[in-house]
């Protein structure tokens, strides 16, 4: 692989890792606070993407929308889709909170199947994209290689900002400390006066918005088709399993590992690009069954 291809692979990898991290971050937040492995999280990615495409295409067709307004529409679409679907899912999963994990998994899988059908009813099965947005930010020359600024700067930059933002909220805000307390010990947090149900709802909706935001950011660079949510949730599970369930920093690093490795595979051995994320996951789990960044904890009796 020559230098130009290596730079392209790195740029592709950072962009792809940014999208992976946004979805995996929401997934790991839900598990950390609610203890639920949410299979339906992939539907949030798909709905965020479809809502973003519909809104931006409508704005471009019926108004003289500026570039900042169109990018703001991506954020609005993610917030709307994430809030609505996240609220519905949280109310549904509240009924199985603390019950058999298999039941929780079946409920989220059933919700995923329903959302897939609703998605087809609303947008059909024809491919959709908002590719015109990518060109509005122009290009960037990176060591002689021309690359789209949207993929090279915006997506990884937003992922990094959100990573730092979530860390700040969890460490330095009242709500963040309540989230950490509920995640660590729900019963003790409730005894201390924390409304665990409210904290769970806010966390779930916030995580849902992150998943939908990943889809909204992918909308200008990806053709949306039925099943895209399933593809993303499987890859997000690989990221979360590699990092360890509930590990935010670990998810960030694992997303970088998988994104860069898959991008390099696309250029060097494209027949293996689909398998690379899972090979990394298997290799990690064989050495550290709980994930790279999970540390041993005292067992609570």
Coordinates of C-alpha atoms in Angstrom, one line a residue:
X1 CA 0.0 0.0 0.0
X2 CA 1.5 3.3 -1.1
X3 CA 1.3 6.5 1.0
X4 CA -1.7 8.0 -0.9
X5 CA -3.8 4.9 -0.3
X6 CA -2.7 4.7 3.3
X7 CA -3.8 8.3 3.9
X8 CA -7.2 7.6 2.2
X9 CA -7.6 4.5 4.3
X10 CA -6.9 6.4 7.5
X11 CA -9.3 9.2 6.5
X12 CA -12.0 6.7 5.7
X13 CA -11.3 4.8 8.9
X14 CA -11.6 7.9 11.1
X15 CA -14.9 8.9 9.4
X16 CA -16.3 5.4 9.7
X17 CA -15.1 5.1 13.3
X18 CA -16.9 8.3 14.2
X19 CA -20.2 6.9 13.1
X20 CA -19.6 3.6 14.8
X21 CA -18.7 5.3 18.0
X22 CA -21.9 7.4 18.1
X23 CA -24.1 4.3 17.8
X24 CA -21.9 2.3 20.2
X25 CA -21.9 5.1 22.7
X26 CA -25.7 5.1 22.9
X27 CA -25.7 1.3 23.2
X28 CA -23.2 1.2 26.0
X29 CA -24.9 4.1 27.9
X30 CA -28.2 2.2 27.9
X31 CA -26.5 -1.0 29.1
X32 CA -24.6 0.8 31.8
X33 CA -27.6 2.5 33.3
X34 CA -30.5 0.2 32.5
X35 CA -28.6 -3.1 32.2
X36 CA -30.4 -3.8 28.9
X37 CA -28.7 -4.9 25.7
X38 CA -30.9 -3.0 23.2
X39 CA -31.1 -4.8 19.9
X40 CA -33.5 -2.1 18.6
X41 CA -30.8 0.5 18.8
X42 CA -30.0 -0.1 15.2
X43 CA -33.5 1.1 14.2
X44 CA -32.7 4.4 15.8
X45 CA -29.7 4.8 13.5
X46 CA -31.9 4.0 10.5
X47 CA -34.8 6.3 11.5
X48 CA -32.3 9.1 12.2
X49 CA -30.9 8.7 8.7
X50 CA -34.3 8.5 6.9
X51 CA -35.7 11.5 8.9
X52 CA -32.6 13.5 8.1
X53 CA -32.8 12.7 4.3
X54 CA -36.5 13.5 4.2
X55 CA -36.1 16.8 6.0
X56 CA -33.1 18.0 4.0
X57 CA -34.6 17.0 0.7
X58 CA -37.8 18.9 1.5
X59 CA -35.8 22.0 2.5
X60 CA -33.8 21.9 -0.7
X61 CA -36.9 21.4 -2.8
X62 CA -39.2 24.0 -1.2
X63 CA -36.8 26.6 0.2
X64 CA -33.5 28.3 -0.6
X65 CA -32.0 26.8 2.5
X66 CA -28.4 27.8 3.3
X67 CA -25.7 25.2 4.0
X68 CA -25.7 25.9 7.8
X69 CA -29.5 25.4 7.9
X70 CA -29.3 22.1 6.1
X71 CA -26.7 20.8 8.5
X72 CA -28.9 22.1 11.4
X73 CA -31.7 20.0 9.9
X74 CA -29.5 16.9 10.4
X75 CA -29.3 17.7 14.2
X76 CA -33.1 18.4 14.4
X77 CA -33.9 15.2 12.6
X78 CA -31.8 13.2 15.0
X79 CA -33.3 14.9 18.1
X80 CA -36.9 14.3 16.9
X81 CA -36.3 10.7 15.8
X82 CA -34.3 9.8 18.9
X83 CA -36.7 11.5 21.4
X84 CA -39.8 9.9 19.9
X85 CA -38.4 6.4 19.5
X86 CA -36.3 6.5 22.6
X87 CA -39.3 7.5 24.7
X88 CA -41.4 4.7 23.3
X89 CA -38.7 2.1 23.8
X90 CA -38.0 3.2 27.4
X91 CA -41.7 3.0 28.3
X92 CA -41.8 -0.5 26.8
X93 CA -38.6 -1.7 28.4
X94 CA -39.6 -0.3 31.8
X95 CA -42.0 -3.2 32.2
X96 CA -39.2 -5.7 31.9
X97 CA -36.7 -3.8 34.0
X98 CA -34.8 -6.2 36.3
X99 CA -36.3 -9.3 34.7
X100 CA -34.7 -12.1 32.9
X101 CA -32.1 -10.7 30.4
X102 CA -33.4 -13.2 27.8
X103 CA -36.9 -11.6 28.0
X104 CA -35.4 -8.1 27.7
X105 CA -33.5 -9.2 24.6
X106 CA -36.6 -10.7 23.0
X107 CA -38.6 -7.5 23.7
X108 CA -35.9 -5.3 22.1
X109 CA -35.7 -7.7 19.1
X110 CA -39.5 -7.6 18.7
X111 CA -39.3 -3.8 18.8
X112 CA -36.6 -3.9 16.1
X113 CA -38.8 -6.0 13.8
X114 CA -41.7 -3.6 14.3
X115 CA -39.6 -0.6 13.6
X116 CA -38.2 -2.2 10.4
X117 CA -41.7 -2.6 9.1
X118 CA -42.7 0.9 10.1
X119 CA -39.6 2.2 8.3
X120 CA -40.7 0.4 5.1
X121 CA -44.2 1.8 5.5
X122 CA -43.0 5.3 5.8
X123 CA -40.2 5.4 3.3
X124 CA -40.6 2.4 1.1
X125 CA -37.8 0.2 -0.1
X126 CA -36.2 2.5 -2.7
X127 CA -32.7 3.8 -1.8
X128 CA -32.5 7.3 -0.4
X129 CA -29.6 9.7 0.1
X130 CA -28.8 13.3 0.8
X131 CA -25.4 13.2 -1.1
X132 CA -25.6 16.9 -2.2
X133 CA -24.7 18.0 1.4
X134 CA -21.3 16.4 1.2
X135 CA -20.1 18.7 -1.6
X136 CA -21.2 21.9 0.1
X137 CA -18.3 21.8 2.5
X138 CA -15.8 21.4 -0.3
X139 CA -12.6 19.4 -0.3
X140 CA -9.4 19.2 1.7
X141 CA -5.9 18.4 0.4
X142 CA -4.2 16.0 2.7
X143 CA -0.5 15.4 1.7
X144 CA -1.5 15.7 -1.9
X145 CA -4.7 13.6 -1.6
X146 CA -8.0 15.4 -2.2
X147 CA -10.7 14.4 0.3
X148 CA -14.2 15.5 1.1
X149 CA -14.1 17.8 4.1
X150 CA -17.4 16.4 5.4
X151 CA -16.0 12.9 5.9
X152 CA -12.5 14.0 6.9
X153 CA -13.3 16.7 9.4
X154 CA -17.0 17.0 10.3
X155 CA -17.9 13.4 11.2
X156 CA -14.7 12.5 13.3
X157 CA -14.8 16.0 14.8
X158 CA -18.4 15.7 16.0
X159 CA -17.7 12.2 17.4
X160 CA -14.7 13.6 19.4
X161 CA -16.7 16.5 20.7
X162 CA -19.5 14.3 21.8
X163 CA -17.1 11.9 23.5
X164 CA -15.5 14.7 25.5
X165 CA -19.0 16.2 26.2
X166 CA -20.3 13.0 27.6
X167 CA -17.3 12.6 29.8
X168 CA -17.8 16.2 31.1
X169 CA -21.4 15.6 31.8
X170 CA -20.8 12.4 33.7
X171 CA -17.9 13.8 35.7
X172 CA -18.9 17.4 36.5
X173 CA -22.7 17.8 36.4
X174 CA -25.3 16.9 38.9
X175 CA -27.3 14.8 36.3
X176 CA -24.1 13.0 35.3
X177 CA -23.3 12.1 38.8
X178 CA -26.8 10.8 39.3
X179 CA -26.4 8.7 36.1
X180 CA -23.1 7.2 37.5
X181 CA -24.7 6.5 40.8
X182 CA -27.7 4.7 39.2
X183 CA -25.4 2.7 36.9
X184 CA -23.2 1.7 39.9
X185 CA -26.0 0.7 42.3
X186 CA -29.6 1.4 41.5
X187 CA -30.9 0.5 44.9
X188 CA -28.5 2.6 46.9
X189 CA -29.0 5.6 44.5
X190 CA -32.8 5.3 45.0
X191 CA -32.3 5.2 48.8
X192 CA -30.3 8.4 48.6
X193 CA -33.2 10.2 47.0
X194 CA -32.3 9.9 43.3
X195 CA -35.2 9.3 40.9
X196 CA -33.8 6.3 39.1
X197 CA -36.7 6.1 36.8
X198 CA -36.3 9.7 35.6
X199 CA -32.5 9.3 35.3
X200 CA -33.1 6.1 33.2
X201 CA -35.6 7.8 30.9
X202 CA -33.3 10.8 30.3
X203 CA -30.3 8.5 29.7
X204 CA -32.3 6.3 27.3
X205 CA -33.6 9.2 25.3
X206 CA -30.1 10.8 25.2
X207 CA -28.6 7.5 24.0
X208 CA -31.4 7.2 21.4
X209 CA -30.6 10.6 20.1
X210 CA -26.9 9.6 19.8
X211 CA -27.9 6.6 17.7
X212 CA -30.2 8.6 15.5
X213 CA -27.5 11.3 15.1
X214 CA -25.1 8.6 13.8
X215 CA -27.7 7.8 11.1
X216 CA -28.3 11.5 10.4
X217 CA -24.5 12.1 9.9
X218 CA -24.3 9.1 7.7
X219 CA -27.2 10.2 5.5
X220 CA -25.1 12.4 3.2
X221 CA -22.5 9.7 2.6
X222 CA -24.5 6.5 2.7
X223 CA -27.4 5.2 0.6
X224 CA -30.1 4.3 3.0
X225 CA -31.8 1.0 2.2
X226 CA -33.9 -1.5 4.3
X227 CA -31.6 -3.4 6.7
X228 CA -29.1 -0.7 7.2
X229 CA -30.0 -0.5 10.9
X230 CA -29.3 -4.3 11.3
X231 CA -25.9 -3.9 9.7
X232 CA -25.0 -1.0 12.1
X233 CA -26.2 -2.7 15.3
X234 CA -24.2 -5.8 14.6
X235 CA -21.0 -3.7 14.1
X236 CA -21.8 -1.7 17.2
X237 CA -22.1 -4.9 19.2
X238 CA -18.7 -5.8 17.9
X239 CA -17.3 -2.4 19.2
X240 CA -19.1 -2.8 22.6
X241 CA -18.0 -6.4 23.0
X242 CA -14.4 -5.5 22.1
X243 CA -14.3 -2.6 24.6
X244 CA -16.4 -4.2 27.4
X245 CA -20.0 -3.5 28.2
X246 CA -20.5 -0.1 29.7
X247 CA -17.1 1.3 28.8
X248 CA -17.3 4.7 27.2
X249 CA -13.6 5.4 26.7
X250 CA -13.2 1.8 25.6
X251 CA -15.9 2.1 23.0
X252 CA -14.1 5.2 21.6
X253 CA -10.8 3.3 21.3
X254 CA -12.5 0.1 20.0
X255 CA -14.4 2.1 17.4
X256 CA -11.1 3.6 16.2
X257 CA -9.5 0.1 16.1
X258 CA -12.3 -1.4 14.1
X259 CA -12.9 1.6 11.8
X260 CA -9.2 1.8 10.8
X261 CA -8.7 -1.9 10.5
X262 CA -11.8 -2.3 8.3
X263 CA -10.8 0.7 6.1
X264 CA -7.3 -0.7 5.6
X265 CA -8.8 -4.1 4.7
X266 CA -11.0 -2.4 2.0
X267 CA -7.9 -1.1 0.3
X268 CA -5.6 -4.1 0.8
X269 CA -7.9 -7.2 1.0
X270 CA -11.5 -6.2 0.2
X271 CA -12.7 -9.7 0.4
X272 CA -12.0 -9.6 4.2
X273 CA -13.4 -6.2 5.0
X274 CA -16.7 -7.5 6.4
X275 CA -14.9 -10.1 8.6
X276 CA -12.2 -7.8 10.0
X277 CA -14.4 -6.3 12.8
X278 CA -15.4 -9.7 14.1
X279 CA -11.9 -11.1 13.8
X280 CA -10.7 -8.3 16.1
X281 CA -13.6 -9.0 18.5
X282 CA -12.9 -12.7 18.6
X283 CA -9.2 -12.1 19.1
X284 CA -9.8 -9.7 22.0
X285 CA -12.4 -11.9 23.7
X286 CA -10.2 -15.0 23.5
X287 CA -7.6 -13.1 25.6
X288 CA -10.0 -10.9 27.7
X289 CA -13.5 -12.5 27.8
X290 CA -15.0 -9.4 29.4
X291 CA -13.5 -6.9 26.9
X292 CA -10.3 -4.9 26.7
X293 CA -11.2 -2.2 29.3
X294 CA -13.3 -4.1 31.9
X295 CA -11.5 -4.4 35.3
X296 CA -12.3 -7.0 37.9
X297 CA -14.8 -5.8 40.5
X298 CA -15.8 -7.0 43.9
X299 CA -18.9 -9.2 43.8
X300 CA -21.9 -7.7 45.5
X301 CA -23.8 -10.3 47.7

